GROMACS .gro file of C-alpha atoms in nm:
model
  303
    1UNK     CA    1   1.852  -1.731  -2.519
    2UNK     CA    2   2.060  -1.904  -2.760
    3UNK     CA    3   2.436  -1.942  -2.717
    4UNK     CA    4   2.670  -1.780  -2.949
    5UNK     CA    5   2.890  -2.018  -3.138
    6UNK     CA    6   3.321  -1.997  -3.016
    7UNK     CA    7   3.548  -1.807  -3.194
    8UNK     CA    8   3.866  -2.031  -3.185
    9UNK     CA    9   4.127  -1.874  -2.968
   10UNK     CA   10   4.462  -1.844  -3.131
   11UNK     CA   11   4.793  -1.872  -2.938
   12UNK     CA   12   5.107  -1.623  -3.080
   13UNK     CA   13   5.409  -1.748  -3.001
   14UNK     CA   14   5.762  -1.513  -2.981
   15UNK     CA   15   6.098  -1.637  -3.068
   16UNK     CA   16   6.423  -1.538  -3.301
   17UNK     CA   17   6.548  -1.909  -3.322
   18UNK     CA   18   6.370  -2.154  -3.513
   19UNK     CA   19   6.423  -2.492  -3.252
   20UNK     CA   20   6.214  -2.314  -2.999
   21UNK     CA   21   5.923  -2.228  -3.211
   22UNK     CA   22   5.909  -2.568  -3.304
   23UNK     CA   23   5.951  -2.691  -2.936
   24UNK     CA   24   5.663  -2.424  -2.852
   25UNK     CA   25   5.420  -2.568  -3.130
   26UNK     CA   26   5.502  -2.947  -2.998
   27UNK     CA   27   5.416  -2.895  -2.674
   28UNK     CA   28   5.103  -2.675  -2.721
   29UNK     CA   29   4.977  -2.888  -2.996
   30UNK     CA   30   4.807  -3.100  -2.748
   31UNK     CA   31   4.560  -2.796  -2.669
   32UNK     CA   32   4.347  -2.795  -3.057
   33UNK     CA   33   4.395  -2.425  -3.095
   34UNK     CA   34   4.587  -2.247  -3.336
   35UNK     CA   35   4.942  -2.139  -3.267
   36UNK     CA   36   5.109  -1.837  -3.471
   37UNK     CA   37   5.471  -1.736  -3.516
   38UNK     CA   38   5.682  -1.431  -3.504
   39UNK     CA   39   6.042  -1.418  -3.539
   40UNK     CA   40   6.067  -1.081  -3.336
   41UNK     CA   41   5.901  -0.769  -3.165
   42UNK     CA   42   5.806  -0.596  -3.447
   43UNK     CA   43   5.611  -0.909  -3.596
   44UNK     CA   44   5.480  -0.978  -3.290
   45UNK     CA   45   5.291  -0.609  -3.280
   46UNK     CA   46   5.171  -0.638  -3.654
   47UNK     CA   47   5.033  -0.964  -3.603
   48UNK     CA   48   4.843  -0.897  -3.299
   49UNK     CA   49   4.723  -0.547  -3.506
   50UNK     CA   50   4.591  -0.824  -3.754
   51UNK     CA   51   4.384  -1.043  -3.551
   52UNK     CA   52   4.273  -1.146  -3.168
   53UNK     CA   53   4.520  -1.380  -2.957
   54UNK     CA   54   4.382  -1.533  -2.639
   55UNK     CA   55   4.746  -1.542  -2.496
   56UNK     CA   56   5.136  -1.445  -2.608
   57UNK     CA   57   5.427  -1.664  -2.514
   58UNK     CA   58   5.747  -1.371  -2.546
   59UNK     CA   59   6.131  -1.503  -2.504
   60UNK     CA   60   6.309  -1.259  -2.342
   61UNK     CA   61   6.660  -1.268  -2.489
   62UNK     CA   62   6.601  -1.093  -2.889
   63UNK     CA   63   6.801  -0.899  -3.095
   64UNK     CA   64   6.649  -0.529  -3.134
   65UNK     CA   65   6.291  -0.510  -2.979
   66UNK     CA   66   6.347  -0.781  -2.651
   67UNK     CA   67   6.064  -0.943  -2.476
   68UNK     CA   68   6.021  -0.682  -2.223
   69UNK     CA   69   6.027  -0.395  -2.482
   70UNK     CA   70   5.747  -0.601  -2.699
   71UNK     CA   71   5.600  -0.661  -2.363
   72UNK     CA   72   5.546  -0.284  -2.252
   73UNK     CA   73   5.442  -0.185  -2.636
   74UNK     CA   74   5.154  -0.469  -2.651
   75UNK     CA   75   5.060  -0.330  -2.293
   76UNK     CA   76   5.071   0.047  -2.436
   77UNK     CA   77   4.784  -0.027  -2.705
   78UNK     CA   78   4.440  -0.031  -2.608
   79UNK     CA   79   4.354  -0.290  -2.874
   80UNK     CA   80   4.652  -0.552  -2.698
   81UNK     CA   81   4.666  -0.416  -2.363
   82UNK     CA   82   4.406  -0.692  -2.203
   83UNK     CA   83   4.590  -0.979  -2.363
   84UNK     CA   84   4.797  -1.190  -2.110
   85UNK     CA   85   5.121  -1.222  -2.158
   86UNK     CA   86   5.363  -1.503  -2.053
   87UNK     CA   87   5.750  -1.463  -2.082
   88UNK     CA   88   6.021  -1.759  -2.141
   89UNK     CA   89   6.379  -1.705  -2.051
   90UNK     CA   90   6.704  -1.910  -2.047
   91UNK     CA   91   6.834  -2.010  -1.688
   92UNK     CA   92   7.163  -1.810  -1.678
   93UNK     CA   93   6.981  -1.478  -1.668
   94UNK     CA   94   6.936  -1.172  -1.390
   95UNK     CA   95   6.753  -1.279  -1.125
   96UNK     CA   96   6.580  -0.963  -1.133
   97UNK     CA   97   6.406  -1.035  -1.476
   98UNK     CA   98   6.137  -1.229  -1.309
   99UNK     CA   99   6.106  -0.879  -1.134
  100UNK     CA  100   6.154  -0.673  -1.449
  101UNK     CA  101   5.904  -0.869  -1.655
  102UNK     CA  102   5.613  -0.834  -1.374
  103UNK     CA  103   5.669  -0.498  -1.397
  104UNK     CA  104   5.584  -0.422  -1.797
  105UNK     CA  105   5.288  -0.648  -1.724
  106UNK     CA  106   5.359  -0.963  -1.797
  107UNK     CA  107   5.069  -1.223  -1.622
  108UNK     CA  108   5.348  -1.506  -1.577
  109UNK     CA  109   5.732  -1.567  -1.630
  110UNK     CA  110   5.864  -1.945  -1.683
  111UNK     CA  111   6.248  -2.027  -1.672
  112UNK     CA  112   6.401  -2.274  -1.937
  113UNK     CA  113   6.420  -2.539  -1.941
  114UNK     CA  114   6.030  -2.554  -1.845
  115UNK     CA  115   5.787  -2.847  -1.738
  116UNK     CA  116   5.570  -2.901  -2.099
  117UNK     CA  117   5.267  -2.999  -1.857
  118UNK     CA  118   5.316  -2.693  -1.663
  119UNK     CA  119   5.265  -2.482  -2.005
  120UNK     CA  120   5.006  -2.641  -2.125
  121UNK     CA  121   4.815  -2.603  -1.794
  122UNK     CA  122   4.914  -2.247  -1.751
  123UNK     CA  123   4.801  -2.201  -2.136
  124UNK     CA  124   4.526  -2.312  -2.084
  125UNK     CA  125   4.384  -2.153  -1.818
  126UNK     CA  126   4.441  -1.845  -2.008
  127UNK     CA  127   4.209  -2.001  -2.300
  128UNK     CA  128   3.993  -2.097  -2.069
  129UNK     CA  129   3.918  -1.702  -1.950
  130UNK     CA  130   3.961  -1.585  -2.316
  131UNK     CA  131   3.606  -1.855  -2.386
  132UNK     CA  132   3.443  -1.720  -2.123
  133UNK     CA  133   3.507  -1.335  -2.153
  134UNK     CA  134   3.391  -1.386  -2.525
  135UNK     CA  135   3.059  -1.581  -2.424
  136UNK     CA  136   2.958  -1.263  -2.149
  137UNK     CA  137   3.031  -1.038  -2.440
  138UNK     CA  138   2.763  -1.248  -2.709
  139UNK     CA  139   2.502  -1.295  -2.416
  140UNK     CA  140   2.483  -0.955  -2.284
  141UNK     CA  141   2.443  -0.854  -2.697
  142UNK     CA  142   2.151  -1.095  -2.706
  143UNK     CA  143   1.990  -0.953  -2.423
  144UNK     CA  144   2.028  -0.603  -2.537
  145UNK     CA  145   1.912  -0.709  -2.876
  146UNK     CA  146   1.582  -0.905  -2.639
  147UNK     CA  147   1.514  -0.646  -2.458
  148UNK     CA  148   1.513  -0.350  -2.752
  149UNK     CA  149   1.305  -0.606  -2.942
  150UNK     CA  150   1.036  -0.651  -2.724
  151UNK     CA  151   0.917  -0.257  -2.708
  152UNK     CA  152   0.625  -0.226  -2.922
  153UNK     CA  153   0.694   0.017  -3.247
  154UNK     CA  154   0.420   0.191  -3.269
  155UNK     CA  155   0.339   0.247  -2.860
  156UNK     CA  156   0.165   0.580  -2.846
  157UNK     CA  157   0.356   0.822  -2.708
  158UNK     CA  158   0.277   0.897  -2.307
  159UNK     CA  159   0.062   1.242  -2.304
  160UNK     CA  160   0.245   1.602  -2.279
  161UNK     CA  161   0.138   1.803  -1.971
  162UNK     CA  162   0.027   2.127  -2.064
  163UNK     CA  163   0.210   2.438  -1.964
  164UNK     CA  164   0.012   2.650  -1.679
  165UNK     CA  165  -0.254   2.865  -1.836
  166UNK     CA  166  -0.250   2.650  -2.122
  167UNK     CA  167  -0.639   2.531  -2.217
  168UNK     CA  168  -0.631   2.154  -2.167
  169UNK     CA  169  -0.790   1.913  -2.396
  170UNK     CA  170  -1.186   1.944  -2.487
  171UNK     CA  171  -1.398   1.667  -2.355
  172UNK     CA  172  -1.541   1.492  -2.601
  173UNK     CA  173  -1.943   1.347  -2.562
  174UNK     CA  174  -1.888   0.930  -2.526
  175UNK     CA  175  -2.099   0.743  -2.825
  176UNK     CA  176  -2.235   0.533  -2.514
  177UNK     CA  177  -2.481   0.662  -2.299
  178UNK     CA  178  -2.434   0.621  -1.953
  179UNK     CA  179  -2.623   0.358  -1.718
  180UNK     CA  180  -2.875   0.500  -1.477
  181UNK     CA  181  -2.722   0.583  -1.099
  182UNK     CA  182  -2.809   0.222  -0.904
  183UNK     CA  183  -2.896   0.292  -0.532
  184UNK     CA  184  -2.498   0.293  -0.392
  185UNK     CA  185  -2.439   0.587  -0.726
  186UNK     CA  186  -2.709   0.850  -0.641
  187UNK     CA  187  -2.638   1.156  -0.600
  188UNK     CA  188  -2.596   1.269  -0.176
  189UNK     CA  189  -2.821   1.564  -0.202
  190UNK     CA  190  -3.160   1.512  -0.334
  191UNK     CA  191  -3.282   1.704  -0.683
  192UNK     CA  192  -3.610   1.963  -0.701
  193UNK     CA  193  -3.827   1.976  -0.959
  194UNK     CA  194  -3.838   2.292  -1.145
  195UNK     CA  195  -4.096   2.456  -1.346
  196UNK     CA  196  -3.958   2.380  -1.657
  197UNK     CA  197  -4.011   2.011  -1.791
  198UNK     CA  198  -3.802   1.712  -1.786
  199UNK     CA  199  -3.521   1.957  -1.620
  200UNK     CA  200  -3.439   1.936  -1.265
  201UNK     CA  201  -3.197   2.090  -1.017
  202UNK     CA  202  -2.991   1.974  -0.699
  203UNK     CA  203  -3.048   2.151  -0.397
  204UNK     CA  204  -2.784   2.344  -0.247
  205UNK     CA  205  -2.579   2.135   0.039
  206UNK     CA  206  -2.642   2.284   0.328
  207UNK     CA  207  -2.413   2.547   0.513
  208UNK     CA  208  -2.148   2.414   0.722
  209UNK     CA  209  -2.162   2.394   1.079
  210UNK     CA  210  -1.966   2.726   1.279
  211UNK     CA  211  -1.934   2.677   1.631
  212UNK     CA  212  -2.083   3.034   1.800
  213UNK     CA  213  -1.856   3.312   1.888
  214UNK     CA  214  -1.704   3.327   2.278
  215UNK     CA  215  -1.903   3.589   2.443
  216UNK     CA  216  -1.675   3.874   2.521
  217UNK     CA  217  -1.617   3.844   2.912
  218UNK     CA  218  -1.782   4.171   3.093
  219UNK     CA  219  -1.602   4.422   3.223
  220UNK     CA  220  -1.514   4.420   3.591
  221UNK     CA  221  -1.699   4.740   3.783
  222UNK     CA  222  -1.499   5.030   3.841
  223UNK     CA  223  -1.525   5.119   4.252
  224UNK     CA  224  -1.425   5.466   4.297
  225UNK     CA  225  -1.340   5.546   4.637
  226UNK     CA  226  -1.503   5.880   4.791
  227UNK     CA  227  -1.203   6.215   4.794
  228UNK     CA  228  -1.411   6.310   5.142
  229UNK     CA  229  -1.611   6.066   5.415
  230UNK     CA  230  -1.971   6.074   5.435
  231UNK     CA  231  -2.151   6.331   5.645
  232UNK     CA  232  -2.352   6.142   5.841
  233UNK     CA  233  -2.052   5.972   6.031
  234UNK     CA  234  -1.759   6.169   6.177
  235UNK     CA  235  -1.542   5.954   6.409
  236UNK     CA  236  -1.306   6.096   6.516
  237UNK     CA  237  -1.531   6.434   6.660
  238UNK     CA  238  -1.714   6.115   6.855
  239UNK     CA  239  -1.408   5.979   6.982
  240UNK     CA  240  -1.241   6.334   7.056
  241UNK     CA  241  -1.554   6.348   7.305
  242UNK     CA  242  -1.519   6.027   7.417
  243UNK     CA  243  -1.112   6.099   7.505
  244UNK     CA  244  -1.189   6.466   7.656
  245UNK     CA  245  -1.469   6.234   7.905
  246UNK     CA  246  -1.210   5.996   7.971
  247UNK     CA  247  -0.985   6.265   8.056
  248UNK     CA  248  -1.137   6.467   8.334
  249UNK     CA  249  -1.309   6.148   8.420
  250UNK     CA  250  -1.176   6.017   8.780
  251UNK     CA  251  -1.212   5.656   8.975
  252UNK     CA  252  -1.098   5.340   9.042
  253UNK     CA  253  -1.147   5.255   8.668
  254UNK     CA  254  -0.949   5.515   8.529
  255UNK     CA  255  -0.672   5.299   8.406
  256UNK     CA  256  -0.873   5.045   8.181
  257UNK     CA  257  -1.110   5.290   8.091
  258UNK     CA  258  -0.776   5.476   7.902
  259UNK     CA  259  -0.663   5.174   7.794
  260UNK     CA  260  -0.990   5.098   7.590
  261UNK     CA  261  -0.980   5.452   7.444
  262UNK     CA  262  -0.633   5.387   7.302
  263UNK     CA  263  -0.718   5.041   7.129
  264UNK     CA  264  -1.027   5.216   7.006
  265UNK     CA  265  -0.888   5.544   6.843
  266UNK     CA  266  -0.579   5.274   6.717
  267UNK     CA  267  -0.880   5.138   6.529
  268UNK     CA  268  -0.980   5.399   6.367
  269UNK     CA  269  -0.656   5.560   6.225
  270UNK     CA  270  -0.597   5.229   6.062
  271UNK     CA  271  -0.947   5.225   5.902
  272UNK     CA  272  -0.885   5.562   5.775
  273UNK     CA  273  -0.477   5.529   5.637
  274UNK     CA  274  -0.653   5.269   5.445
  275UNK     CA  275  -0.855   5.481   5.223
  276UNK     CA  276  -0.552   5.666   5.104
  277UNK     CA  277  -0.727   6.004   5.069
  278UNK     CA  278  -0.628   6.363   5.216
  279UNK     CA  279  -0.914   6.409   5.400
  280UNK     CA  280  -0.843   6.031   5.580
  281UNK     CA  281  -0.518   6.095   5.595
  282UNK     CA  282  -0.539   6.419   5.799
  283UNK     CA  283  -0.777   6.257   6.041
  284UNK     CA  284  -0.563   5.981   6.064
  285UNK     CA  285  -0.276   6.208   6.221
  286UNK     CA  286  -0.518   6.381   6.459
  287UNK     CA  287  -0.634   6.082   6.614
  288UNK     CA  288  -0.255   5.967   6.624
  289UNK     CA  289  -0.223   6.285   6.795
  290UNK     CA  290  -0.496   6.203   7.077
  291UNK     CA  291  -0.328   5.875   7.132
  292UNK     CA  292  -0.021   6.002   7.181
  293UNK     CA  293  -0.118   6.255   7.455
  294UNK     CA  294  -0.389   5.975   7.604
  295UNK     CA  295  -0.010   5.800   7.648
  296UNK     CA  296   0.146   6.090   7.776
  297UNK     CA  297  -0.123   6.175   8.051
  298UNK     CA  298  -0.140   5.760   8.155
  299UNK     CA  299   0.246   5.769   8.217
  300UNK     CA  300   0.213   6.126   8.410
  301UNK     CA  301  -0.062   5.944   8.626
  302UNK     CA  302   0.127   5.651   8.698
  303UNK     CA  303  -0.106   5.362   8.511
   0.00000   0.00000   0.00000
C-alpha cells in the first residue's frame, strides 16, 4: 500500500496590531510551514471557510469580535470545530481568562511575553497530529479502494432458494457418463434379474426388526367363597354333642375335660367369623353361646 503524499499544513495566525504578526511569523518561521494572517475575528472565520489550518494562534484583547468570541464561533462550525486552538494574551489581564478561554475550547492559553521555543514546540506538536490524522484518513481510502477492487465483476450471483411449493430446478443429463461402481461404491442390496433384457431391479431391503409384543399378564382366578358350608361337615352339631357329653359327664377329669371343650369350640367360632357369611356368622354366635354356659357351669362347679 502506497503512502499518500502530505498536504502542507498551514498555520493562521490572529492579531489587530501589525508588530505581533510579524513577531508570530519570526518565531514560527523556523517550523517550514505556511503561516496566514488575519487582522480580526471576522477574517479569521472567512479564511478558515477558505481553506484547512492545522492550528490557530487567537490574541485575546480585539476590537469587535475578541479571541474568545472567534474562539466559540470556530468551535460552533462543524467544518472548524476539530481545529486546535491556542490563545495569546498580554500579562495584565483577568486571571480568570486562562479559565474563560478553556471553556470556549481553546486546546492551550500562553501569557505574553512567551518563551519562542515553547511555541514552536507547542506548534508543533499540533502539526505533528494534523500529519498524522491526514495519513489515517489516505490509508484507510486505499484500503477501501483495495478491498472494493479485488471483488471479481462479473462473480455469478449466489443461487435464490425457491419459495415452498415452488418446483426446483430440472436436472439436467451430464455429457459424461459415469464410471462403473468399484467394489467400496456398490450398491448394499444386491440387484435381480428380470425377464426383460439388459434391465434389472434391486431387491427390496428387508423389513426392519420389531421386538414382539409383551404378552398380556393373565388374569388372577376369581375364588368365590360358598353363601352356606358344605353338607357333609357340620361342626358345631358335633361339638354341641360333644359339650352335652361333657356336661352330664362326671369324674376326677371333669375339669380338664371342660377345659379342652372350651379351647376347642374357641376354635371353631374363629374359623367360621372368618368366612364372613350369614350362615357362619350365626353358627359362630351359637357356639359363643355354648362357651359361655360351658363357663358358667365350670364356675358353678367350682373348677
Amino acid at each position: 500500500m502506497t503512502t499518500a503524499p502530505e498536504i502542507p499544513a498551514a498555520i493562521l495566525i490572529v492579531d489587530d496590531m501589525e508588530e505581533n504578526l510579524v513577531a508570530l511569523e519570526a518565531v514560527l518561521g523556523s517550523l517550514s510551514q505556511r503561516v496566514v494572517r488575519a487582522r480580526s475575528g471576522e477574517e479569521a472565520l472567512k479564511a478558515m471557510l477558505r481553506e484547512e489550518f492545522a492550528v490557530v494562534l487567537i490574541d485575546v484583547m480585539m476590537p469587535g469580535m475578541n479571541g474568545f468570541e472567534t474562539a466559540a464561533n470556530i468551535k460552533g462550525l462543524d467544518q472548524t470545530k476539530d481545529v486546535p486552538i491556542i490563545l495569546l494574551t498580554g500579562a495584565s489581564v483577568d486571571p480568570n481568562y486562562a479559565y474563560r478561554g478553556y471553556t470556549v475550547g481553546a486546546a492551550d492559553f500562553l501569557i505574553k511575553p512567551f518563551d519562542p521555543w515553547l511555541l514552536r514546540t507547542k506548534v508543533n506538536v499540533f502539526l505533528e497530529l494534523h500529519r498524522k490524522n491526514h495519513q489515517l484518513a489516505a490509508q484507510a481510502e486505499q484500503l477501501k479502494r483495495l478491498l472494493t477492487s479485488q471483488e471479481p465483476a462479473g462473480a455469478p450471483a449466489p443461487p435464490a432458494i425457491p419459495a415452498a411449493g415452488a418446483p426446483g430446478p430440472v436436472p439436467t443429463a451430464s455429457p459424461h457418463p459415469a464410471p462403473p461402481a468399484t467394489a467400496m461404491e456398490r450398491p448394499e442390496h444386491p440387484v435381480v434379474a428380470t425377464g426383460l433384457p439388459g434391465h434389472a431391479e434391486p431387491t427390496p431391503p428387508p423389513e426392519p426388526f420389531r421386538p414382539p409384543e409383551p404378552a398380556e399378564p393373565p388374569e388372577p382366578p376369581v375364588i368365590t367363597l360358598s353363601a352356606s358350608p358344605p353338607e357333609t361337615h357340620h361342626p358345631a352339631d358335633a361339638d354341641r354333642s360333644r359339650v352335652q357329653d361333657a356336661l352330664t359327664t362326671t369324674g376326677p377329669g371333669e375339669a380338664a375335660r371342660l377345659a379342652e371343650v372350651v379351647g376347642e369350640l374357641t376354635e371353631i367360632e374363629s374359623l367360621l367369623r372368618d368366612k364372613e357369611s350369614p350362615e357362619s356368622t350365626g353358627l359362630a354366635d351359637r357356639i359363643a353361646g355354648l362357651e359361655q354356659a360351658v363357663g358358667r357351669l365350670m364356675v358353678s362347679r367350682g373348677t
